[in-house]
Coordinates of C-alpha atoms in Angstrom, one line a residue:
M389 CA 184.1 55.3 76.1
I390 CA 184.6 58.5 77.7
L391 CA 187.9 59.7 78.0
Q392 CA 188.7 59.8 81.8
G393 CA 188.4 62.6 83.6
V394 CA 186.6 64.5 80.7
P395 CA 183.1 65.9 81.4
A396 CA 180.8 64.0 79.1
E397 CA 178.7 67.1 78.3
T398 CA 182.0 68.7 77.1
I399 CA 182.2 66.4 74.0
E400 CA 180.5 66.6 71.1
R401 CA 180.2 63.1 69.5
V402 CA 179.3 61.7 66.3
H403 CA 177.5 58.2 66.2
L404 CA 178.3 55.6 63.7
S405 CA 177.1 52.3 62.8
V406 CA 180.1 49.4 62.3
A407 CA 179.5 50.2 58.4
E408 CA 180.1 53.7 58.5
A409 CA 183.0 53.6 60.8
R410 CA 184.7 51.1 58.4
A411 CA 183.8 53.0 55.3
L412 CA 185.1 56.4 56.8
S413 CA 188.3 54.3 58.1
E414 CA 189.0 52.9 55.0
G415 CA 188.3 55.9 52.8
A416 CA 190.5 58.0 55.0
M417 CA 193.4 55.4 54.5
R418 CA 193.1 55.1 51.0
G419 CA 193.0 59.4 50.7
I420 CA 196.5 59.1 52.0
G421 CA 197.9 56.8 50.3
Y422 CA 196.9 53.5 50.9
E423 CA 195.9 50.3 48.9
P424 CA 192.9 49.0 49.1
E425 CA 193.5 45.6 51.0
E426 CA 196.3 47.5 53.6
A427 CA 193.3 50.1 54.1
R428 CA 191.0 47.0 55.0
I429 CA 193.8 45.9 57.5
L430 CA 194.0 48.8 59.5
A431 CA 190.3 49.4 59.2
D432 CA 190.1 46.4 61.1
H433 CA 192.3 46.9 63.2
V434 CA 191.3 50.1 64.7
I435 CA 187.4 49.2 64.3
D436 CA 187.7 46.6 66.8
A437 CA 189.6 48.8 69.4
A438 CA 186.8 51.0 69.1
L439 CA 184.4 48.3 69.6
C440 CA 186.4 47.2 72.8
G441 CA 186.1 50.8 74.2
Y442 CA 189.7 51.9 73.6
E443 CA 188.5 55.0 72.0
Y444 CA 192.1 56.6 71.4
S445 CA 193.3 53.5 69.9
G446 CA 190.0 53.3 67.7
L447 CA 189.4 55.4 65.0
A448 CA 191.1 58.8 66.3
K449 CA 194.1 56.6 65.6
I450 CA 194.2 56.8 62.0
L451 CA 194.7 60.5 62.0
N452 CA 198.2 60.1 64.1
I453 CA 199.6 57.8 60.9
P454 CA 200.0 61.0 58.4
E455 CA 201.7 63.0 61.3
H456 CA 204.3 59.9 62.0
R457 CA 207.9 61.0 61.1
R458 CA 208.2 58.0 59.3
F459 CA 205.2 57.9 57.2
A460 CA 206.8 59.9 54.6
Q461 CA 209.6 57.7 54.1
P462 CA 209.5 55.0 51.2
R463 CA 208.1 51.7 52.0
R464 CA 208.9 48.4 50.6
P465 CA 207.8 45.0 50.4
M466 CA 208.0 42.7 53.9
K467 CA 211.0 40.1 53.3
I468 CA 212.3 37.6 55.7
L469 CA 215.8 38.3 56.6
H470 CA 216.4 34.8 58.7
E471 CA 214.4 31.6 59.0
T472 CA 213.7 28.0 60.4
E473 CA 210.9 26.0 60.7
V474 CA 209.9 27.2 63.9
S475 CA 211.4 31.1 63.4
A476 CA 211.4 34.0 61.3
L477 CA 212.7 37.1 61.3
Y478 CA 211.5 40.0 59.1
D479 CA 212.2 43.3 58.0
G480 CA 208.7 45.2 58.1
G481 CA 209.8 47.6 55.3
N482 CA 208.8 50.6 57.2
H483 CA 205.4 49.6 56.8
N484 CA 202.9 50.9 59.7
G485 CA 202.9 47.9 62.7
M486 CA 199.4 47.3 62.2
V487 CA 199.7 45.9 58.6
A488 CA 203.2 44.6 59.2
M489 CA 202.2 42.7 62.9
Y490 CA 198.9 41.4 61.0
H491 CA 201.0 39.5 58.3
A492 CA 203.9 38.1 60.8
A493 CA 201.1 37.3 63.2
R494 CA 199.4 35.2 60.4
A495 CA 202.9 33.7 59.5
T496 CA 203.3 32.8 63.2
I497 CA 200.0 31.1 63.0
A498 CA 201.0 28.9 60.1
K499 CA 204.6 27.9 61.9
A500 CA 203.1 26.8 65.4
A501 CA 200.3 25.0 63.8
A502 CA 202.7 23.1 61.7
H503 CA 205.6 22.7 64.1
G504 CA 204.0 23.3 68.0
I505 CA 206.3 26.2 68.3
A506 CA 207.0 29.9 66.4
I507 CA 209.4 32.7 67.4
V508 CA 208.8 35.8 65.1
G509 CA 210.6 39.4 65.3
V510 CA 209.9 41.8 63.1
T511 CA 211.7 45.4 62.6
D512 CA 212.0 48.3 60.5
S513 CA 208.1 49.1 61.4
W514 CA 206.1 51.5 63.6
M515 CA 202.8 52.3 65.3
S516 CA 201.7 48.4 65.8
G517 CA 198.4 49.3 67.4
R518 CA 196.8 47.4 70.0
S519 CA 198.9 43.9 70.8
A520 CA 195.5 42.5 72.1
Y521 CA 194.3 42.4 68.2
F522 CA 197.1 40.0 67.6
V523 CA 197.7 37.9 70.1
E524 CA 193.5 37.4 70.2
M525 CA 193.8 36.4 66.6
I526 CA 196.3 33.6 67.5
A527 CA 194.2 32.4 70.5
R528 CA 191.3 31.9 68.4
A529 CA 193.6 29.6 66.0
D530 CA 194.0 27.4 69.6
L531 CA 197.5 28.3 70.3
V532 CA 199.2 30.3 73.2
A533 CA 200.6 33.7 72.5
V534 CA 203.1 36.0 74.0
H535 CA 203.9 39.2 72.4
T536 CA 206.1 42.3 72.8
A537 CA 206.4 45.6 71.3
S538 CA 209.4 47.6 71.7
S539 CA 209.5 51.4 70.3
G540 CA 210.8 54.7 70.1
A541 CA 211.5 56.8 73.5
A542 CA 209.0 57.9 74.7
V543 CA 209.2 56.8 78.5
A544 CA 211.7 57.8 80.9
P545 CA 213.5 55.1 83.4
H546 CA 212.3 55.3 86.8
G547 CA 213.8 58.3 88.4
G548 CA 214.9 59.6 85.0
A549 CA 213.8 63.0 83.5
R550 CA 214.2 62.1 79.7
P551 CA 212.9 59.4 77.6
V552 CA 214.8 56.3 76.7
L553 CA 212.1 53.4 76.3
G554 CA 209.0 52.7 74.7
T555 CA 205.7 52.6 76.0
N556 CA 206.5 48.8 75.5
P557 CA 203.5 46.7 75.8
I558 CA 203.4 43.2 76.7
A559 CA 200.6 40.8 75.9
F560 CA 199.5 37.4 76.5
A561 CA 196.7 35.4 75.2
L562 CA 195.4 31.9 75.8
P563 CA 192.6 29.8 74.2
S564 CA 189.8 28.2 76.3
A565 CA 186.4 26.7 75.7
D566 CA 184.7 30.0 76.4
G567 CA 187.1 32.0 74.3
P568 CA 190.2 33.7 74.3
L569 CA 191.9 34.9 77.8
V570 CA 193.8 38.0 77.0
L571 CA 196.0 40.4 78.9
D572 CA 197.4 43.4 77.2
M573 CA 199.2 46.3 79.3
G574 CA 201.4 49.0 78.2
T575 CA 204.6 49.6 80.8
S576 CA 204.4 53.1 80.8
A577 CA 202.1 55.1 83.5
F578 CA 200.0 56.1 80.3
M579 CA 199.7 55.4 77.1
F580 CA 201.5 57.6 74.0
T581 CA 198.1 57.4 71.5
E582 CA 196.0 58.6 74.3
L583 CA 198.2 61.3 74.9
Q584 CA 197.9 62.5 71.1
L585 CA 194.1 62.3 71.4
R586 CA 194.4 64.5 74.4
E587 CA 196.2 67.0 72.8
R588 CA 194.2 66.8 69.4
L589 CA 191.1 67.4 71.4
G590 CA 192.7 70.1 74.3
Q591 CA 192.4 67.7 77.2
Q592 CA 195.0 67.7 80.3
L593 CA 196.6 64.5 81.1
P594 CA 195.9 62.7 84.5
E595 CA 198.1 63.6 87.5
N596 CA 201.3 61.8 88.0
V597 CA 202.0 60.2 84.7
A598 CA 204.2 62.6 82.7
V599 CA 207.0 64.8 83.3
D600 CA 208.1 67.9 81.6
A601 CA 211.7 68.8 79.8
D602 CA 212.8 70.0 83.1
G603 CA 211.8 66.8 84.8
N604 CA 208.5 68.3 86.4
P605 CA 205.3 66.8 87.0
T606 CA 202.8 68.2 84.1
R607 CA 199.3 67.6 83.0
D608 CA 199.8 69.2 79.9
P609 CA 200.2 66.9 76.7
T610 CA 202.2 68.8 74.8
A611 CA 204.8 69.5 77.4
A612 CA 204.7 65.7 78.2
K613 CA 205.6 65.3 74.5
L614 CA 208.9 67.4 74.9
G615 CA 209.6 65.7 78.4
A616 CA 208.9 62.2 79.0
L617 CA 206.0 59.7 80.1
L618 CA 206.5 57.8 83.4
P619 CA 206.6 53.6 83.5
F620 CA 203.5 52.4 85.8
G621 CA 204.1 51.2 89.1
G622 CA 208.1 53.2 89.5
H623 CA 210.7 50.4 89.4
K624 CA 208.7 47.5 88.6
G625 CA 207.4 49.1 85.8
F626 CA 210.5 50.2 84.5
G627 CA 212.0 46.8 85.0
L628 CA 209.4 45.4 82.8
A629 CA 209.8 48.3 80.0
L630 CA 213.4 47.3 80.3
M631 CA 212.7 43.8 79.5
V632 CA 210.3 44.4 76.6
Q633 CA 213.0 46.9 75.1
A634 CA 215.7 44.1 75.4
L635 CA 213.1 41.5 73.9
G636 CA 213.1 44.2 71.1
V637 CA 216.6 44.1 70.1
L638 CA 216.4 40.0 70.2
A639 CA 213.7 41.0 67.6
G640 CA 216.1 42.7 65.6
S641 CA 215.7 46.4 66.6
A642 CA 219.4 47.0 65.7
R643 CA 218.2 47.1 62.0
D644 CA 215.5 49.5 62.4
L645 CA 215.8 53.1 61.2
E646 CA 215.7 54.3 64.8
R647 CA 217.1 51.3 66.4
D648 CA 214.1 51.0 68.3
H649 CA 211.2 49.2 67.0
G650 CA 211.6 45.3 67.6
Y651 CA 208.3 43.0 67.8
L652 CA 208.2 39.7 69.0
F653 CA 206.0 36.6 69.0
I654 CA 206.7 33.6 71.0
V655 CA 203.7 31.3 70.3
M656 CA 203.0 27.6 70.9
R657 CA 200.3 24.9 70.7
P658 CA 199.3 24.1 74.2
D659 CA 199.4 20.0 73.3
L660 CA 203.0 20.3 73.6
L661 CA 202.6 19.8 77.1
T662 CA 198.8 19.3 77.6
P663 CA 195.9 18.0 75.2
L664 CA 194.0 21.1 73.8
D665 CA 190.5 20.3 75.4
Q666 CA 192.0 19.2 78.8
F667 CA 194.0 22.5 78.7
Q668 CA 191.0 24.6 77.9
R669 CA 189.0 22.7 80.5
E670 CA 191.2 23.4 83.0
L671 CA 191.8 26.9 82.2
D672 CA 188.1 28.0 82.3
A673 CA 188.1 26.1 85.3
L674 CA 190.7 28.7 86.8
V675 CA 188.4 31.6 85.6
D676 CA 185.8 30.4 87.4
R677 CA 187.4 30.0 90.6
V678 CA 188.8 33.5 90.4
K679 CA 185.6 34.8 89.6
A680 CA 184.2 33.1 92.6
T681 CA 186.3 34.9 95.3
P682 CA 184.5 36.6 98.0
R683 CA 184.3 40.0 97.1
Q684 CA 185.3 42.9 99.5
P685 CA 182.8 45.6 100.6
G686 CA 181.3 47.5 97.5
V687 CA 182.7 45.4 94.8
D688 CA 179.9 44.0 92.6
E689 CA 182.2 41.5 90.1
I690 CA 185.5 40.6 90.1
R691 CA 186.6 41.0 86.2
I692 CA 189.1 39.1 84.2
P693 CA 191.4 41.0 82.2
S694 CA 189.8 41.6 78.7
E695 CA 186.2 40.9 79.9
R696 CA 185.2 44.3 80.3
A697 CA 186.2 45.0 76.2
F698 CA 184.4 41.9 75.1
R699 CA 181.3 43.1 76.4
H700 CA 181.9 46.5 75.0
R701 CA 182.5 44.8 71.7
E702 CA 179.2 42.6 71.7
Q703 CA 177.0 45.7 72.5
A704 CA 178.9 48.2 70.3
L705 CA 178.5 45.8 67.1
R706 CA 174.7 45.8 68.2
D707 CA 174.6 49.5 68.9
G708 CA 177.3 51.4 66.9
L709 CA 180.3 53.8 67.9
T710 CA 180.3 57.3 68.8
I711 CA 183.5 59.2 68.1
D712 CA 184.4 63.3 68.6
R713 CA 183.2 65.2 66.3
T714 CA 186.7 66.6 65.9
V715 CA 188.3 63.5 64.9
H716 CA 185.1 62.7 62.5
E717 CA 185.7 65.9 60.7
A718 CA 189.3 65.0 60.3
L719 CA 188.8 61.6 58.9
I720 CA 186.3 63.1 56.3
A721 CA 189.1 65.7 55.4
L722 CA 191.5 62.6 54.9
S723 CA 189.4 60.7 52.9
K724 CA 189.5 63.8 50.6
K725 CA 193.2 64.1 49.8
N726 CA 193.5 61.4 47.3
V727 CA 197.4 61.4 47.6

């Protein structure tokens, strides 16, 4: 994936096999103090993002971890704060969200498989990564998943000039016979993780996605960090972002160190309503009807959410990955820290 609006010829790239990318990622994680199992979980997450074509959520995201304001704070074992047969609220122990959400998703799968439905919240965690990773995992267990993630202030409300909401993604996944149907969308006009990569590489933002500290439009990622990202779609994106932040409260964000981070999984077995095989057949038929819609002039294909990512993953598993040389060198430096 080449970053939007960045000429390919200006980027110096490094090609890696998937095995090399994994070794580099795990080495960098161990270098900054993660245990081998945590390093594996983190590496799996970022490599899958890279395979799916999301470079800013791929290996480059590892560099954001030691720079995060909460990285240096003590971590504690995750623990359950409240639990029923069909629900659980977890204290994430100030763990990185890619680790905490991995364990929470597995716990959600177990509860939903046993009881038909599960609602799981996680708080006191940060930087949860790509939501599609978790809901796809759940859908591959033949479950329907909704996942919301509220986070620290980075996005202004519609018409506002100061950040008060997170980038607040919402993700859905449903199991079909042809593989999961997945939608993962941020409610901000631009993702903060991609802003961080643009800043790292000295690249500008697109138009109309951010304002500076005075509320003026900016393409400078550093100025945008001092100002705010904007919600996508004006008042509609703001409304969704507010609802995700509110669901974060349900998931325990008031217990978070910053009172912002709240992650919610709502998961169910399809057979609560429809036999699984029937549901999968009808879902596949729905997708086929959508893709068979007559197309507008110049449109080659009607593409389903995550279809491009899944195709990219298949090819990248064969061909390997490319990353920016600046990122590659920074990851090597992390692997040598041996904290």
